[in-house]
Amino acid sequence: MITFMNNSDSEEEPCNERTSLMSAESPPVPSYQDGLQPSEAGEVQAHRKRRTGSSRSPNNIADGNMSDSGVPVREGTLENEEEELTLKYGAKHVIMLFVPVTLCMIVVVATIKSVRFYTEKNGQLIYTPFSEDTPSVGQRLLNSVLNTIIMISVIVVMTVFLVLLYKYRCYKFIHGWLILSSLMLLFLFTYIYLGEVLKTYNVAMDYPTLFLVIWNFGAVGMICIHWKGPLQLQQAYLIMISALMALVFIKYLPEWSAWVILGAISIYDLMAVLCPKGPLRMLVETAQERNEPIFPALIYSSAMMWTVGMAKPDTAARGPSQQTWDAAEDGREDHRSPSHTDSQMSETRSPVPTRPITSFEELEEEERGVKLGLGDFIFYSVLVGKAAATASGDWNTTLACFVAILIGLCLTLLLLAVFKKALPALPISITFGLVFYFSTDNLVRPFMDTLASHQLYI
Amino acid sequence: MTLAIFFGCTFIAFGPALGLFLFTIARDPLRIIIFIAGAFFWLVSLLLSSLIWFIAIKASDPRDEPLQKGLLIFGVMFSVLLQEAFRFLYYKLLRKAIEGLVALSEDGCSPISIQQMAYVAGVGFGFMSGAFSMINLLADALGPGTVGIHGDSQLYFLTSAFMTMVLIFLHTFWGILFFHGCEHRRWWEITAVIVMHLAVSGSTFCNPLYMGSLVPSYLLMATAATWAYLLSGGSAQNLQRFLLCKSCSVMGTGDPAGSSGYLDQCWGGKRVSQGLE
């Protein structure tokens, strides 16, 4: 889901993940000299907490569901100035989302096209028990719909379970769950991935080296994701694990089931965010009542904050740690929790009174971060990866899906600016992606192939 | 085919576009969004024209060769017309967007002018058009095979790359011309763009007689380039000054003649003097 991010009163907020994700108090308009880019899109505070650690392999137990982050309803109490500021941040934030989404997709597509392991059929997950190897089309369709129903039910159950856990304050349980899931992703899946890549390129690696590499990769990843680390390293790790998760999905979801699941998940996302009794919405409201951050999960954040000078000593001191604190203690969250506690926190606080603009403050650049839940990354990458894997070797389909998803993201942000309330981020992108996949694969491909064979250009 | 062919053709086809993107578009988020939206609009136009062609193909006899050829020609022409129609739609959308941007800005000036949008939209169209034409070829160029082993032209990849490059450039210039024509209600400019596009696509029917397709296309590109340059406020003196690296304090001449009222105030001097483009 996406919502606006309002000003946060950073001076009073304790130093934790949400403050790092939220920017500090928005600077007064004159000091924001960044080229003033109002755009059609609204500001993006796209939080999605998705549980990425779903162990999709049969031998794993829990963590099956994708958690979508609901977004708390934005409290429309912005003043005009703040509103304008909000909208000014729009274009830049759109790009701040484009870049990681693009990177994740590139990793997935590159892997799919080169490593054959991820396109081989080697069984299915327990969440999709019905096989698609049936001769008749009707049976296959039925099986894929059944698979989808099972998968979505698992997700709903997990989400509700997590909401209940959160409601009854079983924080340690959730923490442990999330840490276990990220452990599995960072070590096991990385090991498998590395093994397959080495096999593809016929590179020999001995076990001690492998152990060293995997250990370092995993340990640093755990630290970066769950504790502190440089922002860009954390972003890189989050992109990597989203890509790994997406690859697992691409490998283990049968073809038709994957498409139906993608469609169903966007509908679920839509309902969970907009319906009053949706689990995500309830989670958000609970967090709002308790005035605490929604349980931290894996969120990609692009928050940047530099404080130069001594205008605000406390923020200056917190600056570096805030920057690196992204989703710090967040483990993996299993439920679709809205990750907007941060915004809620900021919303419930009063905005910081305008400081006198000093020269130091002009040096200060505080930019609001943009957050996007990893579930979004995963599903976008699944769509593009599936297009790359199954579209008869056609690159046009992959490119079309990629552009469609980016435009969907853009449109979602635009709608956010127009409607000014929490919106789910998946439906538009996935719908565009699906439409473009099927139409490019079936309509455009024959046309372009015919043109290419005659070397005609349009 | 070899890696050399792959890299060579990639850079021939996409090198200039990549340069244009990196140096003029990549720095500004708004331009990147307009670029991608332009690519999207081209994609939608292609989708619709493919749909029409597909329906026509399915409704006709697949063994009738002349009919299939005729349908293909029809498909190409229809696609060209649809692309230009979508360019017009995109112009309309960007016009509305400028109004929104002006409303949101604090000094009544949009951070990007319609001329810049025209350029970026053109690059977006061109890039997507080139990508769809060329990417599959490049992917095949990495694999095994011999070009033209059955008697076809051996220059297939090279000429495709050159054609793609010229098409990307042409789309860029057509974007500028088209938007300028729409902006100033000069229908003959719009018609000229459409005619040029039809001519370029039509000339590709001469392939593999590459003299008949590449040469006219490059000539048309030179024409369109000059025209777009003049329309954007360029002149022979500007060019001379640029080439001789004379320091230019009159960057404001970049402001195209006849821009609308508030744009004059924004883009004639103020914005430029602030160092914005």
GROMACS .gro file of N, CA and C in nm, chain B residues 100-231:
model
  396
  558GLY      N    1  -0.095   2.100  -1.448
  558GLY     CA    2  -0.087   2.054  -1.310
  558GLY      C    3   0.042   2.095  -1.243
  559LEU      N    4   0.150   2.082  -1.318
  559LEU     CA    5   0.280   2.118  -1.261
  559LEU      C    6   0.287   2.266  -1.229
  560VAL      N    7   0.230   2.346  -1.318
  560VAL     CA    8   0.230   2.490  -1.293
  560VAL      C    9   0.152   2.521  -1.167
  561ALA      N   10   0.039   2.453  -1.154
  561ALA     CA   11  -0.044   2.478  -1.036
  561ALA      C   12   0.029   2.442  -0.908
  562LEU      N   13   0.117   2.341  -0.919
  562LEU     CA   14   0.183   2.294  -0.798
  562LEU      C   15   0.308   2.373  -0.765
  563SER      N   16   0.359   2.443  -0.863
  563SER     CA   17   0.486   2.508  -0.836
  563SER      C   18   0.465   2.639  -0.764
  564GLU      N   19   0.568   2.687  -0.703
  564GLU     CA   20   0.550   2.806  -0.622
  564GLU      C   21   0.567   2.934  -0.702
  565ASP      N   22   0.632   2.927  -0.816
  565ASP     CA   23   0.652   3.051  -0.889
  565ASP      C   24   0.574   3.052  -1.020
  566GLY      N   25   0.477   2.967  -1.028
  566GLY     CA   26   0.394   2.969  -1.148
  566GLY      C   27   0.462   2.918  -1.272
  567CYS      N   28   0.577   2.858  -1.253
  567CYS     CA   29   0.648   2.806  -1.369
  567CYS      C   30   0.658   2.655  -1.359
  568SER      N   31   0.632   2.592  -1.467
  568SER     CA   32   0.650   2.448  -1.468
  568SER      C   33   0.799   2.418  -1.470
  569PRO      N   34   0.839   2.314  -1.401
  569PRO     CA   35   0.982   2.283  -1.401
  569PRO      C   36   1.032   2.228  -1.533
  570ILE      N   37   0.939   2.197  -1.622
  570ILE     CA   38   0.981   2.143  -1.750
  570ILE      C   39   0.889   2.201  -1.857
  571SER      N   40   0.946   2.237  -1.968
  571SER     CA   41   0.865   2.302  -2.070
  571SER      C   42   0.811   2.198  -2.168
  572ILE      N   43   0.715   2.240  -2.248
  572ILE     CA   44   0.654   2.147  -2.341
  572ILE      C   45   0.756   2.104  -2.446
  573GLN      N   46   0.850   2.192  -2.476
  573GLN     CA   47   0.951   2.155  -2.576
  573GLN      C   48   1.041   2.044  -2.523
  574GLN      N   49   1.077   2.055  -2.395
  574GLN     CA   50   1.159   1.949  -2.337
  574GLN      C   51   1.081   1.820  -2.329
  575MET      N   52   0.954   1.835  -2.295
  575MET     CA   53   0.870   1.716  -2.291
  575MET      C   54   0.861   1.652  -2.429
  576ALA      N   55   0.852   1.738  -2.531
  576ALA     CA   56   0.844   1.684  -2.667
  576ALA      C   57   0.967   1.602  -2.699
  577TYR      N   58   1.081   1.655  -2.663
  577TYR     CA   59   1.207   1.584  -2.688
  577TYR      C   60   1.210   1.451  -2.614
  578VAL      N   61   1.177   1.457  -2.485
  578VAL     CA   62   1.185   1.335  -2.404
  578VAL      C   63   1.083   1.232  -2.454
  579ALA      N   64   0.963   1.281  -2.489
  579ALA     CA   65   0.862   1.189  -2.540
  579ALA      C   66   0.911   1.124  -2.668
  580GLY      N   67   0.974   1.205  -2.754
  580GLY     CA   68   1.027   1.149  -2.877
  580GLY      C   69   1.131   1.041  -2.851
  581VAL      N   70   1.219   1.068  -2.756
  581VAL     CA   71   1.321   0.968  -2.723
  581VAL      C   72   1.255   0.842  -2.667
  582GLY      N   73   1.152   0.862  -2.587
  582GLY     CA   74   1.082   0.747  -2.531
  582GLY      C   75   1.021   0.661  -2.641
  583PHE      N   76   0.949   0.727  -2.733
  583PHE     CA   77   0.891   0.654  -2.845
  583PHE      C   78   1.000   0.582  -2.923
  584GLY      N   79   1.105   0.657  -2.954
  584GLY     CA   80   1.211   0.600  -3.036
  584GLY      C   81   1.278   0.482  -2.970
  585PHE      N   82   1.305   0.497  -2.840
  585PHE     CA   83   1.375   0.390  -2.771
  585PHE      C   84   1.292   0.263  -2.771
  586MET      N   85   1.163   0.278  -2.743
  586MET     CA   86   1.079   0.158  -2.738
  586MET      C   87   1.066   0.096  -2.876
  587SER      N   88   1.050   0.181  -2.975
  587SER     CA   89   1.040   0.130  -3.111
  587SER      C   90   1.167   0.056  -3.149
  588GLY      N   91   1.280   0.116  -3.119
  588GLY     CA   92   1.407   0.051  -3.150
  588GLY      C   93   1.427  -0.078  -3.072
  589ALA      N   94   1.389  -0.075  -2.945
  589ALA     CA   95   1.407  -0.194  -2.863
  589ALA      C   96   1.324  -0.309  -2.916
  590PHE      N   97   1.199  -0.280  -2.952
  590PHE     CA   98   1.116  -0.388  -3.001
  590PHE      C   99   1.165  -0.443  -3.133
  591SER      N  100   1.228  -0.357  -3.213
  591SER     CA  101   1.279  -0.406  -3.340
  591SER      C  102   1.407  -0.486  -3.323
  592MET      N  103   1.486  -0.446  -3.225
  592MET     CA  104   1.625  -0.492  -3.227
  592MET      C  105   1.658  -0.598  -3.124
  593ILE      N  106   1.586  -0.600  -3.013
  593ILE     CA  107   1.633  -0.682  -2.901
  593ILE      C  108   1.633  -0.832  -2.935
  594ASN      N  109   1.532  -0.877  -3.001
  594ASN     CA  110   1.531  -1.019  -3.035
  594ASN      C  111   1.645  -1.053  -3.129
  595LEU      N  112   1.673  -0.961  -3.220
  595LEU     CA  113   1.786  -0.982  -3.311
  595LEU      C  114   1.916  -0.993  -3.234
  596LEU      N  115   1.933  -0.905  -3.138
  596LEU     CA  116   2.057  -0.907  -3.061
  596LEU      C  117   2.069  -1.037  -2.982
  597ALA      N  118   1.957  -1.080  -2.926
  597ALA     CA  119   1.962  -1.206  -2.851
  597ALA      C  120   2.000  -1.321  -2.943
  598ASP      N  121   1.949  -1.319  -3.065
  598ASP     CA  122   1.986  -1.424  -3.159
  598ASP      C  123   2.130  -1.412  -3.203
  599ALA      N  124   2.180  -1.289  -3.207
  599ALA     CA  125   2.317  -1.269  -3.252
  599ALA      C  126   2.417  -1.334  -3.157
  600LEU      N  127   2.375  -1.357  -3.035
  600LEU     CA  128   2.466  -1.420  -2.940
  600LEU      C  129   2.476  -1.569  -2.962
  601GLY      N  130   2.377  -1.622  -3.031
  601GLY     CA  131   2.375  -1.767  -3.047
  601GLY      C  132   2.446  -1.811  -3.173
  602PRO      N  133   2.442  -1.939  -3.198
  602PRO     CA  134   2.512  -1.991  -3.316
  602PRO      C  135   2.432  -1.965  -3.443
  603GLY      N  136   2.501  -1.959  -3.552
  603GLY     CA  137   2.432  -1.942  -3.678
  603GLY      C  138   2.519  -1.868  -3.778
  604THR      N  139   2.472  -1.868  -3.898
  604THR     CA  140   2.541  -1.793  -4.003
  604THR      C  141   2.438  -1.705  -4.070
  605VAL      N  142   2.474  -1.581  -4.086
  605VAL     CA  143   2.378  -1.487  -4.142
  605VAL      C  144   2.370  -1.507  -4.293
  606GLY      N  145   2.250  -1.518  -4.342
  606GLY     CA  146   2.229  -1.520  -4.486
  606GLY      C  147   2.273  -1.648  -4.554
  607ILE      N  148   2.272  -1.758  -4.480
  607ILE     CA  149   2.324  -1.881  -4.539
  607ILE      C  150   2.232  -1.934  -4.646
  608HIS      N  151   2.105  -1.894  -4.640
  608HIS     CA  152   2.012  -1.941  -4.742
  608HIS      C  153   1.996  -1.845  -4.857
  609GLY      N  154   2.089  -1.753  -4.869
  609GLY     CA  155   2.084  -1.662  -4.983
  609GLY      C  156   2.032  -1.525  -4.949
  610ASP      N  157   1.994  -1.506  -4.822
  610ASP     CA  158   1.951  -1.371  -4.785
  610ASP      C  159   2.073  -1.282  -4.766
  611SER      N  160   2.045  -1.159  -4.738
  611SER     CA  161   2.155  -1.064  -4.725
  611SER      C  162   2.240  -1.098  -4.604
  612GLN      N  163   2.371  -1.081  -4.622
  612GLN     CA  164   2.461  -1.108  -4.511
  612GLN      C  165   2.472  -0.990  -4.417
  613LEU      N  166   2.417  -0.879  -4.460
  613LEU     CA  167   2.430  -0.759  -4.379
  613LEU      C  168   2.309  -0.738  -4.290
  614TYR      N  169   2.236  -0.843  -4.269
  614TYR     CA  170   2.109  -0.829  -4.198
  614TYR      C  171   2.123  -0.758  -4.065
  615PHE      N  172   2.218  -0.805  -3.984
  615PHE     CA  173   2.230  -0.745  -3.851
  615PHE      C  174   2.275  -0.601  -3.859
  616LEU      N  175   2.374  -0.576  -3.942
  616LEU     CA  176   2.427  -0.441  -3.950
  616LEU      C  177   2.321  -0.342  -3.997
  617THR      N  178   2.252  -0.382  -4.103
  617THR     CA  179   2.152  -0.289  -4.155
  617THR      C  180   2.037  -0.271  -4.057
  618SER      N  181   2.004  -0.378  -3.986
  618SER     CA  182   1.899  -0.361  -3.885
  618SER      C  183   1.943  -0.262  -3.779
  619ALA      N  184   2.071  -0.273  -3.739
  619ALA     CA  185   2.120  -0.182  -3.636
  619ALA      C  186   2.116  -0.038  -3.685
  620PHE      N  187   2.160  -0.017  -3.808
  620PHE     CA  188   2.158   0.119  -3.860
  620PHE      C  189   2.017   0.171  -3.875
  621MET      N  190   1.929   0.085  -3.918
  621MET     CA  191   1.790   0.126  -3.933
  621MET      C  192   1.730   0.162  -3.798
  622THR      N  193   1.763   0.082  -3.698
  622THR     CA  194   1.713   0.112  -3.564
  622THR      C  195   1.763   0.246  -3.516
  623MET      N  196   1.891   0.271  -3.539
  623MET     CA  197   1.947   0.398  -3.492
  623MET      C  198   1.877   0.516  -3.559
  624VAL      N  199   1.857   0.503  -3.690
  624VAL     CA  200   1.795   0.616  -3.758
  624VAL      C  201   1.650   0.634  -3.714
  625LEU      N  202   1.587   0.522  -3.684
  625LEU     CA  203   1.449   0.532  -3.638
  625LEU      C  204   1.439   0.598  -3.501
  626ILE      N  205   1.533   0.569  -3.413
  626ILE     CA  206   1.530   0.633  -3.282
  626ILE      C  207   1.548   0.784  -3.298
  627PHE      N  208   1.645   0.821  -3.381
  627PHE     CA  209   1.665   0.964  -3.403
  627PHE      C  210   1.541   1.028  -3.462
  628LEU      N  211   1.484   0.958  -3.561
  628LEU     CA  212   1.367   1.014  -3.628
  628LEU      C  213   1.253   1.035  -3.530
  629HIS      N  214   1.229   0.938  -3.445
  629HIS     CA  215   1.122   0.955  -3.347
  629HIS      C  216   1.146   1.075  -3.258
  630THR      N  217   1.272   1.094  -3.220
  630THR     CA  218   1.304   1.211  -3.138
  630THR      C  219   1.267   1.340  -3.210
  631PHE      N  220   1.311   1.349  -3.334
  631PHE     CA  221   1.283   1.472  -3.407
  631PHE      C  222   1.135   1.486  -3.438
  632TRP      N  223   1.071   1.376  -3.470
  632TRP     CA  224   0.928   1.383  -3.497
  632TRP      C  225   0.853   1.428  -3.374
  633GLY      N  226   0.900   1.385  -3.258
  633GLY     CA  227   0.835   1.429  -3.135
  633GLY      C  228   0.838   1.581  -3.124
  634ILE      N  229   0.956   1.637  -3.149
  634ILE     CA  230   0.970   1.782  -3.140
  634ILE      C  231   0.882   1.851  -3.243
  635LEU      N  232   0.886   1.802  -3.365
  635LEU     CA  233   0.807   1.864  -3.471
  635LEU      C  234   0.659   1.852  -3.443
  636PHE      N  235   0.619   1.734  -3.404
  636PHE     CA  236   0.478   1.708  -3.382
  636PHE      C  237   0.423   1.795  -3.272
  637PHE      N  238   0.494   1.800  -3.161
  637PHE     CA  239   0.445   1.879  -3.049
  637PHE      C  240   0.443   2.028  -3.084
  638HIS      N  241   0.543   2.067  -3.160
  638HIS     CA  242   0.546   2.206  -3.202
  638HIS      C  243   0.426   2.238  -3.290
  639GLY      N  244   0.396   2.145  -3.379
  639GLY     CA  245   0.281   2.165  -3.466
  639GLY      C  246   0.151   2.168  -3.387
  640CYS      N  247   0.140   2.080  -3.289
  640CYS     CA  248   0.018   2.081  -3.208
  640CYS      C  249   0.010   2.208  -3.125
  641GLU      N  250   0.123   2.250  -3.077
  641GLU     CA  251   0.126   2.366  -2.988
  641GLU      C  252   0.083   2.492  -3.061
  642HIS      N  253   0.128   2.503  -3.183
  642HIS     CA  254   0.102   2.626  -3.258
  642HIS      C  255  -0.001   2.607  -3.367
  643ARG      N  256  -0.073   2.496  -3.360
  643ARG     CA  257  -0.181   2.471  -3.453
  643ARG      C  258  -0.134   2.473  -3.598
  644ARG      N  259  -0.016   2.425  -3.620
  644ARG     CA  260   0.033   2.420  -3.759
  644ARG      C  261   0.014   2.279  -3.809
  645TRP      N  262  -0.098   2.258  -3.873
  645TRP     CA  263  -0.133   2.123  -3.914
  645TRP      C  264  -0.040   2.067  -4.018
  646TRP      N  265   0.020   2.152  -4.093
  646TRP     CA  266   0.108   2.101  -4.196
  646TRP      C  267   0.233   2.037  -4.136
  647GLU      N  268   0.273   2.083  -4.016
  647GLU     CA  269   0.387   2.017  -3.952
  647GLU      C  270   0.349   1.876  -3.910
  648ILE      N  271   0.229   1.865  -3.856
  648ILE     CA  272   0.183   1.734  -3.813
  648ILE      C  273   0.172   1.641  -3.933
  649THR      N  274   0.113   1.695  -4.040
  649THR     CA  275   0.100   1.612  -4.160
  649THR      C  276   0.238   1.572  -4.213
  650ALA      N  277   0.330   1.665  -4.206
  650ALA     CA  278   0.465   1.632  -4.254
  650ALA      C  279   0.525   1.518  -4.175
  651VAL      N  280   0.503   1.519  -4.043
  651VAL     CA  281   0.557   1.411  -3.960
  651VAL      C  282   0.497   1.278  -4.001
  652ILE      N  283   0.363   1.280  -4.019
  652ILE     CA  284   0.296   1.155  -4.055
  652ILE      C  285   0.346   1.104  -4.189
  653VAL      N  286   0.358   1.197  -4.282
  653VAL     CA  287   0.404   1.157  -4.416
  653VAL      C  288   0.546   1.102  -4.409
  654MET      N  289   0.629   1.169  -4.331
  654MET     CA  290   0.767   1.120  -4.318
  654MET      C  291   0.771   0.981  -4.260
  655HIS      N  292   0.690   0.961  -4.157
  655HIS     CA  293   0.689   0.829  -4.093
  655HIS      C  294   0.644   0.722  -4.191
  656LEU      N  295   0.537   0.754  -4.265
  656LEU     CA  296   0.490   0.658  -4.364
  656LEU      C  297   0.596   0.632  -4.469
  657ALA      N  298   0.666   0.739  -4.505
  657ALA     CA  299   0.770   0.722  -4.607
  657ALA      C  300   0.882   0.632  -4.558
  658VAL      N  301   0.924   0.654  -4.433
  658VAL     CA  302   1.033   0.572  -4.380
  658VAL      C  303   0.990   0.426  -4.370
  659SER      N  304   0.871   0.404  -4.317
  659SER     CA  305   0.824   0.265  -4.307
  659SER      C  306   0.805   0.205  -4.444
  660GLY      N  307   0.753   0.287  -4.534
  660GLY     CA  308   0.734   0.234  -4.669
  660GLY      C  309   0.865   0.201  -4.736
  661SER      N  310   0.967   0.281  -4.708
  661SER     CA  311   1.095   0.254  -4.773
  661SER      C  312   1.154   0.123  -4.728
  662THR      N  313   1.117   0.079  -4.608
  662THR     CA  314   1.172  -0.049  -4.563
  662THR      C  315   1.117  -0.166  -4.642
  663PHE      N  316   1.013  -0.140  -4.720
  663PHE     CA  317   0.966  -0.248  -4.807
  663PHE      C  318   1.067  -0.281  -4.915
  664CYS      N  319   1.163  -0.189  -4.936
  664CYS     CA  320   1.266  -0.216  -5.035
  664CYS      C  321   1.369  -0.315  -4.985
  665ASN      N  322   1.370  -0.338  -4.853
  665ASN     CA  323   1.469  -0.431  -4.800
  665ASN      C  324   1.453  -0.566  -4.865
  666PRO      N  325   1.555  -0.639  -4.896
  666PRO     CA  326   1.698  -0.615  -4.868
  666PRO      C  327   1.773  -0.524  -4.967
  667LEU      N  328   1.700  -0.447  -5.043
  667LEU     CA  329   1.770  -0.349  -5.125
  667LEU      C  330   1.798  -0.227  -5.038
  668TYR      N  331   1.906  -0.233  -4.964
  668TYR     CA  332   1.925  -0.138  -4.856
  668TYR      C  333   1.945   0.003  -4.904
  669MET      N  334   1.987   0.021  -5.028
  669MET     CA  335   2.000   0.158  -5.077
  669MET      C  336   1.864   0.226  -5.077
  670GLY      N  337   1.762   0.148  -5.099
  670GLY     CA  338   1.630   0.209  -5.109
  670GLY      C  339   1.567   0.241  -4.976
  671SER      N  340   1.623   0.185  -4.868
  671SER     CA  341   1.559   0.210  -4.740
  671SER      C  342   1.648   0.292  -4.648
  672LEU      N  343   1.776   0.258  -4.644
  672LEU     CA  344   1.861   0.329  -4.549
  672LEU      C  345   1.890   0.471  -4.595
  673VAL      N  346   1.921   0.485  -4.721
  673VAL     CA  347   1.961   0.618  -4.769
  673VAL      C  348   1.848   0.720  -4.756
  674PRO      N  349   1.728   0.687  -4.805
  674PRO     CA  350   1.619   0.785  -4.784
  674PRO      C  351   1.593   0.813  -4.637
  675SER      N  352   1.604   0.708  -4.555
  675SER     CA  353   1.577   0.730  -4.413
  675SER      C  354   1.677   0.827  -4.353
  676TYR      N  355   1.804   0.810  -4.389
  676TYR     CA  356   1.903   0.901  -4.333
  676TYR      C  357   1.884   1.042  -4.385
  677LEU      N  358   1.846   1.053  -4.512
  677LEU     CA  359   1.820   1.187  -4.566
  677LEU      C  360   1.703   1.252  -4.494
  678LEU      N  361   1.599   1.173  -4.474
  678LEU     CA  362   1.484   1.227  -4.402
  678LEU      C  363   1.522   1.265  -4.259
  679MET      N  364   1.611   1.185  -4.200
  679MET     CA  365   1.654   1.216  -4.066
  679MET      C  366   1.728   1.349  -4.063
  680ALA      N  367   1.814   1.370  -4.161
  680ALA     CA  368   1.887   1.497  -4.165
  680ALA      C  369   1.790   1.613  -4.179
  681THR      N  370   1.690   1.594  -4.266
  681THR     CA  371   1.589   1.700  -4.283
  681THR      C  372   1.516   1.728  -4.153
  682ALA      N  373   1.470   1.619  -4.093
  682ALA     CA  374   1.394   1.635  -3.968
  682ALA      C  375   1.481   1.699  -3.861
  683ALA      N  376   1.610   1.660  -3.860
  683ALA     CA  377   1.700   1.715  -3.758
  683ALA      C  378   1.714   1.865  -3.774
  684THR      N  379   1.737   1.907  -3.898
  684THR     CA  380   1.752   2.051  -3.921
  684THR      C  381   1.625   2.125  -3.884
  685TRP      N  382   1.516   2.069  -3.927
  685TRP     CA  383   1.388   2.135  -3.901
  685TRP      C  384   1.363   2.146  -3.751
  686ALA      N  385   1.385   2.037  -3.681
  686ALA     CA  386   1.361   2.039  -3.537
  686ALA      C  387   1.457   2.137  -3.468
  687TYR      N  388   1.579   2.140  -3.517
  687TYR     CA  389   1.677   2.231  -3.459
  687TYR      C  390   1.634   2.377  -3.478
  688LEU      N  391   1.586   2.407  -3.597
  688LEU     CA  392   1.542   2.543  -3.622
  688LEU      C  393   1.419   2.577  -3.540
  689LEU      N  394   1.330   2.481  -3.529
  689LEU     CA  395   1.210   2.507  -3.451
  689LEU      C  396   1.241   2.526  -3.303
   0.00000   0.00000   0.00000
